[in-house]
Coordinates of C-alpha atoms and ligand atoms in Angstrom, one line a residue:
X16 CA 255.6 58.7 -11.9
X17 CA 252.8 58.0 -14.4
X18 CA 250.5 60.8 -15.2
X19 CA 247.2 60.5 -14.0
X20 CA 244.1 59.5 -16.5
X21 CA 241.0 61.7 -15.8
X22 CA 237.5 60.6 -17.8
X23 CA 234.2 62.6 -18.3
X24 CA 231.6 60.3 -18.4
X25 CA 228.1 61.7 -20.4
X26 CA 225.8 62.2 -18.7
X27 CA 222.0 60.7 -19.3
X28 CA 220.1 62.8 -21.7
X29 CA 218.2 64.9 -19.0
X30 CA 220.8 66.3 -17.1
X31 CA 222.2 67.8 -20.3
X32 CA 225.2 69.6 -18.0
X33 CA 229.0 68.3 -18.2
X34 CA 231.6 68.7 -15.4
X35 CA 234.4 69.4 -16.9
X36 CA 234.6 72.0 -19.6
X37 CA 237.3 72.7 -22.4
X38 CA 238.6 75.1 -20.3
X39 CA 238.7 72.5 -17.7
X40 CA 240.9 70.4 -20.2
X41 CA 243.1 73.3 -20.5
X42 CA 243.4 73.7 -16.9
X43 CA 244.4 70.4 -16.0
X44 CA 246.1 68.6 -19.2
X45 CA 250.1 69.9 -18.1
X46 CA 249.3 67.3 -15.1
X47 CA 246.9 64.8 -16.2
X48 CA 246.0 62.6 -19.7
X49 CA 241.8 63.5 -20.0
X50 CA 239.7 61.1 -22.2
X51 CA 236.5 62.6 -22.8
X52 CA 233.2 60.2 -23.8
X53 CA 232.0 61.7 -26.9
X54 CA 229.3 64.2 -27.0
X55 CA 229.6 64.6 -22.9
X56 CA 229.2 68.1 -23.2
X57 CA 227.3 68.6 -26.2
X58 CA 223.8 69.3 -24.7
X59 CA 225.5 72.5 -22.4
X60 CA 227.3 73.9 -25.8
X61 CA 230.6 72.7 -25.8
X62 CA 231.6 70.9 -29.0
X63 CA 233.5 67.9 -29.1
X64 CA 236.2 69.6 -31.6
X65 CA 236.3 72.3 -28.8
X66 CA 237.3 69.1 -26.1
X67 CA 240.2 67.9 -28.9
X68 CA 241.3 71.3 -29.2
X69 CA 241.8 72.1 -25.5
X70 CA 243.7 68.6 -25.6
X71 CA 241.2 65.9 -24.4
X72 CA 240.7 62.4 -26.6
X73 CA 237.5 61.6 -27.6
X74 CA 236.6 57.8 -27.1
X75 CA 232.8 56.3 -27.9
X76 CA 231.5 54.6 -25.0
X77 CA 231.4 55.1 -21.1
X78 CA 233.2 51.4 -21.0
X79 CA 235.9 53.6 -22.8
X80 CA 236.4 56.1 -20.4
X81 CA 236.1 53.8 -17.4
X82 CA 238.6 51.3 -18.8
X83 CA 241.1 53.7 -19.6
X84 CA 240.9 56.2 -16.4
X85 CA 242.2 56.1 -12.8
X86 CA 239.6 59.6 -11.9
X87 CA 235.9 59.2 -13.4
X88 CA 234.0 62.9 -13.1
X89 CA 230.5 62.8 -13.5
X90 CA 227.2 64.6 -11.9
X91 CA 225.1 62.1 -11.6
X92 CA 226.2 57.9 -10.6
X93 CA 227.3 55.9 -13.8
X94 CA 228.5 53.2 -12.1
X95 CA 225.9 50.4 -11.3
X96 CA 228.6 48.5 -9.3
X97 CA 229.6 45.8 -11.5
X98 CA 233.4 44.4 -10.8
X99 CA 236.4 46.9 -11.6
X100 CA 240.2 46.1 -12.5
X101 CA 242.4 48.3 -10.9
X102 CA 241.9 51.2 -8.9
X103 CA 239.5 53.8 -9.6
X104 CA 238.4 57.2 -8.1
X105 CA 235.0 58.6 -8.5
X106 CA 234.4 62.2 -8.3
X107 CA 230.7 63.3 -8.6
X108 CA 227.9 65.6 -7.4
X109 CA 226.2 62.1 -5.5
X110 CA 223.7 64.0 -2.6
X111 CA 224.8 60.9 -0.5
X112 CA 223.3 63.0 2.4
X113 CA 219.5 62.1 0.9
X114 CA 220.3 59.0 -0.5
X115 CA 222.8 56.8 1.2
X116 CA 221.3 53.7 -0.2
X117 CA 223.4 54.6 -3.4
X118 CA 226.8 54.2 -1.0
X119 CA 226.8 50.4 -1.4
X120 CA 227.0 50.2 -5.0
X121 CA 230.6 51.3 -4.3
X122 CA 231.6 49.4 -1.8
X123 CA 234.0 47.4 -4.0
X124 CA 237.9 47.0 -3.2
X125 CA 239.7 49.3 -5.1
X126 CA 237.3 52.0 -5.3
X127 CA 237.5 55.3 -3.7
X128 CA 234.2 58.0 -4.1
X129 CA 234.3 61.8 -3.5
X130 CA 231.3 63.5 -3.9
X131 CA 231.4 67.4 -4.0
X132 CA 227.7 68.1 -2.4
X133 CA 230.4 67.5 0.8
X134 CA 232.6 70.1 0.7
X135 CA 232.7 72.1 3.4
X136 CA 231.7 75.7 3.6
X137 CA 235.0 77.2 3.9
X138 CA 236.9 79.9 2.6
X139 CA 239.5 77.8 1.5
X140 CA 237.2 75.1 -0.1
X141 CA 235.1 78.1 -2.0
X142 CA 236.3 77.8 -5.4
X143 CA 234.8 73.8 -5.1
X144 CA 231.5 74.3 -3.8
X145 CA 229.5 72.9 -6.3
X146 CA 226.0 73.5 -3.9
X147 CA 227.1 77.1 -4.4
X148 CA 227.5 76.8 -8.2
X149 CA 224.2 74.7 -8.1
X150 CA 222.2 77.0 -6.2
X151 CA 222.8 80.2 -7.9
X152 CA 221.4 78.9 -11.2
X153 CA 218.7 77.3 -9.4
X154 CA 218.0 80.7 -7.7
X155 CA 218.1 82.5 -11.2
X156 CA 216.0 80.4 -13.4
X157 CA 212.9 80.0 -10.9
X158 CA 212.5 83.3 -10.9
X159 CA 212.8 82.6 -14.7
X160 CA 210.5 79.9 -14.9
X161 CA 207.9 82.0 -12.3
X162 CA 207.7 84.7 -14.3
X163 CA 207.2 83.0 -17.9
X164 CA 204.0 80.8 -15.8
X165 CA 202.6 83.7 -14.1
X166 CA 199.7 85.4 -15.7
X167 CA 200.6 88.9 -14.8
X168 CA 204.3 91.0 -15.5
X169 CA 207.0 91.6 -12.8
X170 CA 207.9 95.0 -13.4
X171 CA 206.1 98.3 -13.3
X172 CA 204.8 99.1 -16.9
X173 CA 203.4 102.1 -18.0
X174 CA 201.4 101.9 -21.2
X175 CA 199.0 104.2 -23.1
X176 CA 196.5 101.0 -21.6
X177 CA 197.2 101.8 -18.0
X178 CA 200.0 100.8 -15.3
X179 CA 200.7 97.3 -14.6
X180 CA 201.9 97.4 -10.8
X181 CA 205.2 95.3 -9.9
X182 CA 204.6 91.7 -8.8
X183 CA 205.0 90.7 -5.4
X184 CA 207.7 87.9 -4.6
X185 CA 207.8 85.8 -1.5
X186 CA 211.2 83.5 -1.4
X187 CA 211.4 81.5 1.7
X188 CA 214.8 79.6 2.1
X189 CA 217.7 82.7 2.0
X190 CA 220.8 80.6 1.3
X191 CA 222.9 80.5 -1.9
X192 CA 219.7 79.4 -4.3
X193 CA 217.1 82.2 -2.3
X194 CA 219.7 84.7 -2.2
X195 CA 220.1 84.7 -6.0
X196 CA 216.1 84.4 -6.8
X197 CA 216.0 87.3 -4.7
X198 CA 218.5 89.4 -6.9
X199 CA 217.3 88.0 -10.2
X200 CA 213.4 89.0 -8.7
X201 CA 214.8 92.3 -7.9
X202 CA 216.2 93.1 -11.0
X203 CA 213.0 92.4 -13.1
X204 CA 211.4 94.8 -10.8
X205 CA 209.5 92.8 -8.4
X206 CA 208.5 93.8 -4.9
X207 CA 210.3 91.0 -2.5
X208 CA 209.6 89.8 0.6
X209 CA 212.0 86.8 2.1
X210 CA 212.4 84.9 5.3
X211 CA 214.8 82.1 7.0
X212 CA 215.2 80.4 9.9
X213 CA 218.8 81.5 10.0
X214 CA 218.6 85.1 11.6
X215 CA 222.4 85.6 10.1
X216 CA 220.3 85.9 6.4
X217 CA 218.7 89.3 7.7
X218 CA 221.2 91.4 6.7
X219 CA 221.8 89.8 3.0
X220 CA 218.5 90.2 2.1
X221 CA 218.0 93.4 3.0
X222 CA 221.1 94.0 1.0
X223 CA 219.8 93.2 -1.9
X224 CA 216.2 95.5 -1.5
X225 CA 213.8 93.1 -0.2
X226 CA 211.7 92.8 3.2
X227 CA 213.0 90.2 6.2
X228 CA 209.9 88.4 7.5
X229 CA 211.2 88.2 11.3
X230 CA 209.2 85.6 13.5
X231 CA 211.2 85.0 17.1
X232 CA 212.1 81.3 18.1
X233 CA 214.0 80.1 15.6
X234 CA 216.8 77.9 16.6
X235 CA 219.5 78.8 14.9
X236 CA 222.4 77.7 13.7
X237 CA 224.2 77.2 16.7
X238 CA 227.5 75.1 15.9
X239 CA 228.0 77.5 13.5
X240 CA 228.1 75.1 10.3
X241 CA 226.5 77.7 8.0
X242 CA 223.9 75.1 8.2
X243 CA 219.5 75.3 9.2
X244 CA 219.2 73.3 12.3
X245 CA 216.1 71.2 12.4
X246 CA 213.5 73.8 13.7
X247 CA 210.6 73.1 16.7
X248 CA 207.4 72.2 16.1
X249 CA 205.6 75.5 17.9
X250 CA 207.7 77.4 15.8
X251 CA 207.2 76.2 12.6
X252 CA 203.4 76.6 13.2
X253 CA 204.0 80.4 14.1
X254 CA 206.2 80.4 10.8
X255 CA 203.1 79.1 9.3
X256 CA 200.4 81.4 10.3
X257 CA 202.8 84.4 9.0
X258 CA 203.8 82.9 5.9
X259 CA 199.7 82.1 5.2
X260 CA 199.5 86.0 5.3
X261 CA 202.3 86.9 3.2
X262 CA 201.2 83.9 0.5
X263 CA 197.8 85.3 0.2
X264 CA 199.1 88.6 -0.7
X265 CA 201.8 87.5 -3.4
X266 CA 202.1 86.5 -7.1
X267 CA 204.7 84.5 -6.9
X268 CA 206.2 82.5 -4.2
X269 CA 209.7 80.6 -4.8
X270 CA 210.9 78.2 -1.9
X271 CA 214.3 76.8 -1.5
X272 CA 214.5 75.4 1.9
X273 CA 216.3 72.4 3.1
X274 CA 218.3 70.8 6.3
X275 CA 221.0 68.5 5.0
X276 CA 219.9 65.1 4.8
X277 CA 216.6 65.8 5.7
X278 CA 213.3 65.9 4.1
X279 CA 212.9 69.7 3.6
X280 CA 210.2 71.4 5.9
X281 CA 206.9 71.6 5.0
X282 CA 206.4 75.5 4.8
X283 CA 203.8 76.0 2.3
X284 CA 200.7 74.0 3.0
X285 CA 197.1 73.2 1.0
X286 CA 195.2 75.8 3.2
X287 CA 198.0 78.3 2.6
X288 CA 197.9 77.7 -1.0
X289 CA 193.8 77.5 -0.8
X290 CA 194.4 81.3 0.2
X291 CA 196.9 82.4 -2.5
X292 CA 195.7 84.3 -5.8
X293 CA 194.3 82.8 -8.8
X294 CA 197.4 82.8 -11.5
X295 CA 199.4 82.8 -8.6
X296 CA 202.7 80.6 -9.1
X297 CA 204.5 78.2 -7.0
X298 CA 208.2 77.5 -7.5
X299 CA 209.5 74.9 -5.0
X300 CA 212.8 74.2 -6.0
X301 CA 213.3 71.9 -2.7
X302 CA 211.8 69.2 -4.9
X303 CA 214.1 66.8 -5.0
X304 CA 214.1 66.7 -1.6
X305 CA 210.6 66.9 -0.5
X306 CA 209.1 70.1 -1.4
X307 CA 208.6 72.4 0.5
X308 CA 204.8 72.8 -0.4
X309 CA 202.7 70.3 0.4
X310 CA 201.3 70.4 -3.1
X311 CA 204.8 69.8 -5.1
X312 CA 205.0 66.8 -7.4
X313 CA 208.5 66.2 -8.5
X314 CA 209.1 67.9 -12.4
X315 CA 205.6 68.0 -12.4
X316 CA 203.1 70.8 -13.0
X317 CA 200.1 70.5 -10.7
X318 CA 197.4 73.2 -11.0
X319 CA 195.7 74.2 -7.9
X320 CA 192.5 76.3 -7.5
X321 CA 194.5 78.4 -10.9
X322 CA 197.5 78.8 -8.8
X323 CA 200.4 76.8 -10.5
X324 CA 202.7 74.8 -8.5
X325 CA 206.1 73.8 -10.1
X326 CA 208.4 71.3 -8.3
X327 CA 211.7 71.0 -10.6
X328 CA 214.2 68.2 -9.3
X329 CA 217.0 69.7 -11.4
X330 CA 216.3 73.2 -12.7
X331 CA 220.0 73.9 -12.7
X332 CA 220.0 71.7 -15.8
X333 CA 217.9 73.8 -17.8
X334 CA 221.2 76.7 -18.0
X335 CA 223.5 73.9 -18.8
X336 CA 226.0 76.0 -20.5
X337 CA 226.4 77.8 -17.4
X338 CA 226.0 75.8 -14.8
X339 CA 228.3 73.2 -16.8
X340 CA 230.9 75.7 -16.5
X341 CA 230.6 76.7 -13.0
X342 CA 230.7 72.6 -12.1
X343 CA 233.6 72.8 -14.5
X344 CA 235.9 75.4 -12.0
X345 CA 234.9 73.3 -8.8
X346 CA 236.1 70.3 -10.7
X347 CA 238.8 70.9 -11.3
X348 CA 240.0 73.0 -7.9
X349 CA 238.6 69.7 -6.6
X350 CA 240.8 67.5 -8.6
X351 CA 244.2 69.8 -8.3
X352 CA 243.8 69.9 -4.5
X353 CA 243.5 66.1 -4.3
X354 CA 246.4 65.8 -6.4
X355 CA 248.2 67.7 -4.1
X356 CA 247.3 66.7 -0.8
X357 CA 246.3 63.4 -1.5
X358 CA 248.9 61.7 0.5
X359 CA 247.9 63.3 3.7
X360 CA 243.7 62.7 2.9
X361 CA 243.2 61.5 6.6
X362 CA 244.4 64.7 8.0
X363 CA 243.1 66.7 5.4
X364 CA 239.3 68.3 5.7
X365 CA 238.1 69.0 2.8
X366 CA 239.1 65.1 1.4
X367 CA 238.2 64.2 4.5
X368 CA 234.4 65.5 4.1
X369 CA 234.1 64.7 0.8
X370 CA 235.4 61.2 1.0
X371 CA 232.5 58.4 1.6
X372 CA 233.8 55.3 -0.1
X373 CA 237.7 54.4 0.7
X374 CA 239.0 51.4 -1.1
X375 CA 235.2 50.1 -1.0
X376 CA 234.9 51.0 2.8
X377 CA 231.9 53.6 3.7
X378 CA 233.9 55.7 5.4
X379 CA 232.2 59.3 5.9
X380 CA 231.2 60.7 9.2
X381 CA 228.3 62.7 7.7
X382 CA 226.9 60.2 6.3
X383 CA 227.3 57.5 8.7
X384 CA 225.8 59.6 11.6
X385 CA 222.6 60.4 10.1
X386 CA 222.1 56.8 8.2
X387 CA 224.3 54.7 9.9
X388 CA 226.4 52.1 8.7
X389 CA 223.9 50.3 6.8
X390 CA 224.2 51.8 3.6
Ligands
NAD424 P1 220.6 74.9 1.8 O1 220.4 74.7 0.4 O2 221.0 73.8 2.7 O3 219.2 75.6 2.4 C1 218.7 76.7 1.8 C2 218.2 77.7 2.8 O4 217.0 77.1 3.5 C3 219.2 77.9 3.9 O5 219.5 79.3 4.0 C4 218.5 77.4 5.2 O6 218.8 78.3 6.3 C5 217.0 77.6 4.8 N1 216.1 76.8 5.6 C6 216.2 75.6 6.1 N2 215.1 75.2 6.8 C7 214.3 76.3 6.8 C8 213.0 76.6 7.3 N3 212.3 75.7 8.1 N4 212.4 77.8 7.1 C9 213.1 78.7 6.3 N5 214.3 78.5 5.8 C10 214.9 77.3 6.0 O7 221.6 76.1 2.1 P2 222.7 76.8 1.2 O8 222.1 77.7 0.3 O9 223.6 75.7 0.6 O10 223.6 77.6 2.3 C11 223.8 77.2 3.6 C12 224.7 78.1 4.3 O11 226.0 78.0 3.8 C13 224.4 79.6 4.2 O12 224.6 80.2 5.4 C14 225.4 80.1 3.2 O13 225.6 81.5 3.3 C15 226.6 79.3 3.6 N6 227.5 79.2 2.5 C16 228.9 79.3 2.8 C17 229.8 79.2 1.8 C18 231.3 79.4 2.2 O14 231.6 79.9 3.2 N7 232.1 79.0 1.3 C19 229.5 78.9 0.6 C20 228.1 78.8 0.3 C21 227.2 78.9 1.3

């Protein structure tokens, strides 16, 4: 049997992460030849001499790497959908879910697509869950990026001038990304309050020192996907009233909430943000997806009454190094599983979820349920 060929593709200048680190290479070469574009993981810290010496080749171009490999890893989409020779596999970090119109520049015989924003949340697919990886540096650096905008400190300070009270956090969205801002907030010292619609998130924010915001009539998540279900209008308007409260009383207010596939819901609105603080900051990391404040421009700063409102599409980015190497680990769990189970893929669940172009069909249920066949 002939070895595999895996290639890392570079990604465009601003995304400046790579999904397969050295260590990566190390991991995988005993099964697999990896050609590496050169310079693909430069901009997150990893030198091409470190890629040789874990064992990769280095080739120039992304025409290199395509030509010469049977797996392509990327983040982002590389391929515009021109013809291919041979068979190829794409592996990437695609967000089908929110943009399925991308789907049909694979739909090409001879090319299969997995894209990791799929994988289900299971324990056995843990160690691949990119959204995890995704979200906890996302988490991290708004609270970062909030407290290097905001006009006033986070922690208590005591100072021959005075006492400089703690800030006062709001983070609405308590998954993976809310979760972490919370921590990270808590640890500089701040004062946190949080909320979600899933009443299962109570306990884990409380867990980590900050105040639930409980409002009743939330549909949760009933089918027990780990998912937010699409929430009713009546309650997102009592949601709204409490949140204008709590916005009005904080410094900063971080908001990471979204509904697969969806447009994330509006949570923050004008009037709420009319009400907040002057110097009060706004970090909606839902962005790329919406915003969750009605205010958000994507990777744009938009200044409001002196309250700052930052909407960035792909903060993860920013920590390359270490989000590059947390991609890196689901990569490559990713890529031994398949290896190992890719004979039986139709029975399989985690290929199965994560599989949305087969041999150039659209294939994934996900994705055609909520967009149809028409991507
Ligand atoms: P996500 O990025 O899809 O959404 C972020 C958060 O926004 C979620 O907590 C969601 O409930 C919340 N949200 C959605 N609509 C909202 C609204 N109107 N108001 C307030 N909050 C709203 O979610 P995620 O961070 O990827 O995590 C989703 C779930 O998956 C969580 O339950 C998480 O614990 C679970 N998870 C499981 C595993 C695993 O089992 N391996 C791994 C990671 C995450």
């Amino acid at each position: 049997m002939s070895t595999v060929r895996i290639g890392v593709l570079k990604e465009r200048a601003d995304r400046r992460v790579t999904v397969l680190a050295p260590s990566g290479v190390e991991r995988l070469k005993s099964q697999a030849q990896i050609l590496v574009q050169r310079d693909a993981g430069r901009s997150a810290g990893f030198t091409n001499e470190a890629y040789e010496a874990a064992g990769a080749k280095l080739v120039d171009s992304a025409e290199e790497v395509m030509d010469g490999s049977d797996i392509l890893l990327s983040y982002d989409h590389h391929y515009e959908g021109a013809a291919i020779t041979g068979n190829k596999t794409f592996i990437g970090t695609f967000n089908f879910l929110w943009t399925p119109e991308n789907v049909g520049r694979y739909l090409h015989s001879g090319i299969t697509v997995f894209s990791l924003d799929l994988i289900p949340r299971s324990t056995l697919a843990q160690a691949m869950d990119v959204l995890s990886s995704v979200g906890s540096i996302s988490g991290y650096q708004a609270v970062l990026l909030a407290a290097e905008r905001s006009l006033a400190t986070v922690p208590m300070i005591t100072s021959a001038g005075g006492t400089l009270r703690p800030a006062k956090f709001l983070v609405m969205g308590a998954g993976v990304a809310g979760l972490q801002a919370i921590a990270t907030a808590r640890r500089l010292g701040a004062v946190v309050k949080a909320y979600d619609v899933r009443a299962a998130s109570k306990e884990e924010v409380e867990s980590l020192g900050a105040t639930f915001i409980e409002v009743e009539g939330a549909v949760d998540d009933s089918k027990g996907t780990g998912y937010a279900s699409q929430q009713s209008e009546e309650f997102l308007k009592k949601i709204r009233d409490r949140i204008h409260e709590e916005a009005s009383k904080s410094d900063v207010v971080i908001t990471t909430a979204r509904v697969p596939g969806r447009k994330a819901p509006l949570l923050l609105t004008e009037e709420m943000v009319n009400g907040m603080k002057p110097g009060a900051v706004v970090v909606d990391i839902a962005a790329a997806t919406g915003g969750n404040c009605a205010l958000t421009q994507p990777d744009k700063t938009v200044m409001h009454n002196e309250v700052t409102i930052l909407g960035p599409t792909s903060i993860e980015c920013s920590c390359a190094h270490s989000t590059s190497f947390l991609l890196s680990n689901n990569y490559v769990a990713f890529i031994e599983y398949l290896l190992k189970h890719k004979e039986k893929l139709a029975e399989d669940q985690i290929l199965r979820s994560t599989l949305v172009v087969q041999d150039g069909k659209s294939v994934n249920e996900r994705i055609l349920a909520l967009h149809g066949a028409a991507n």
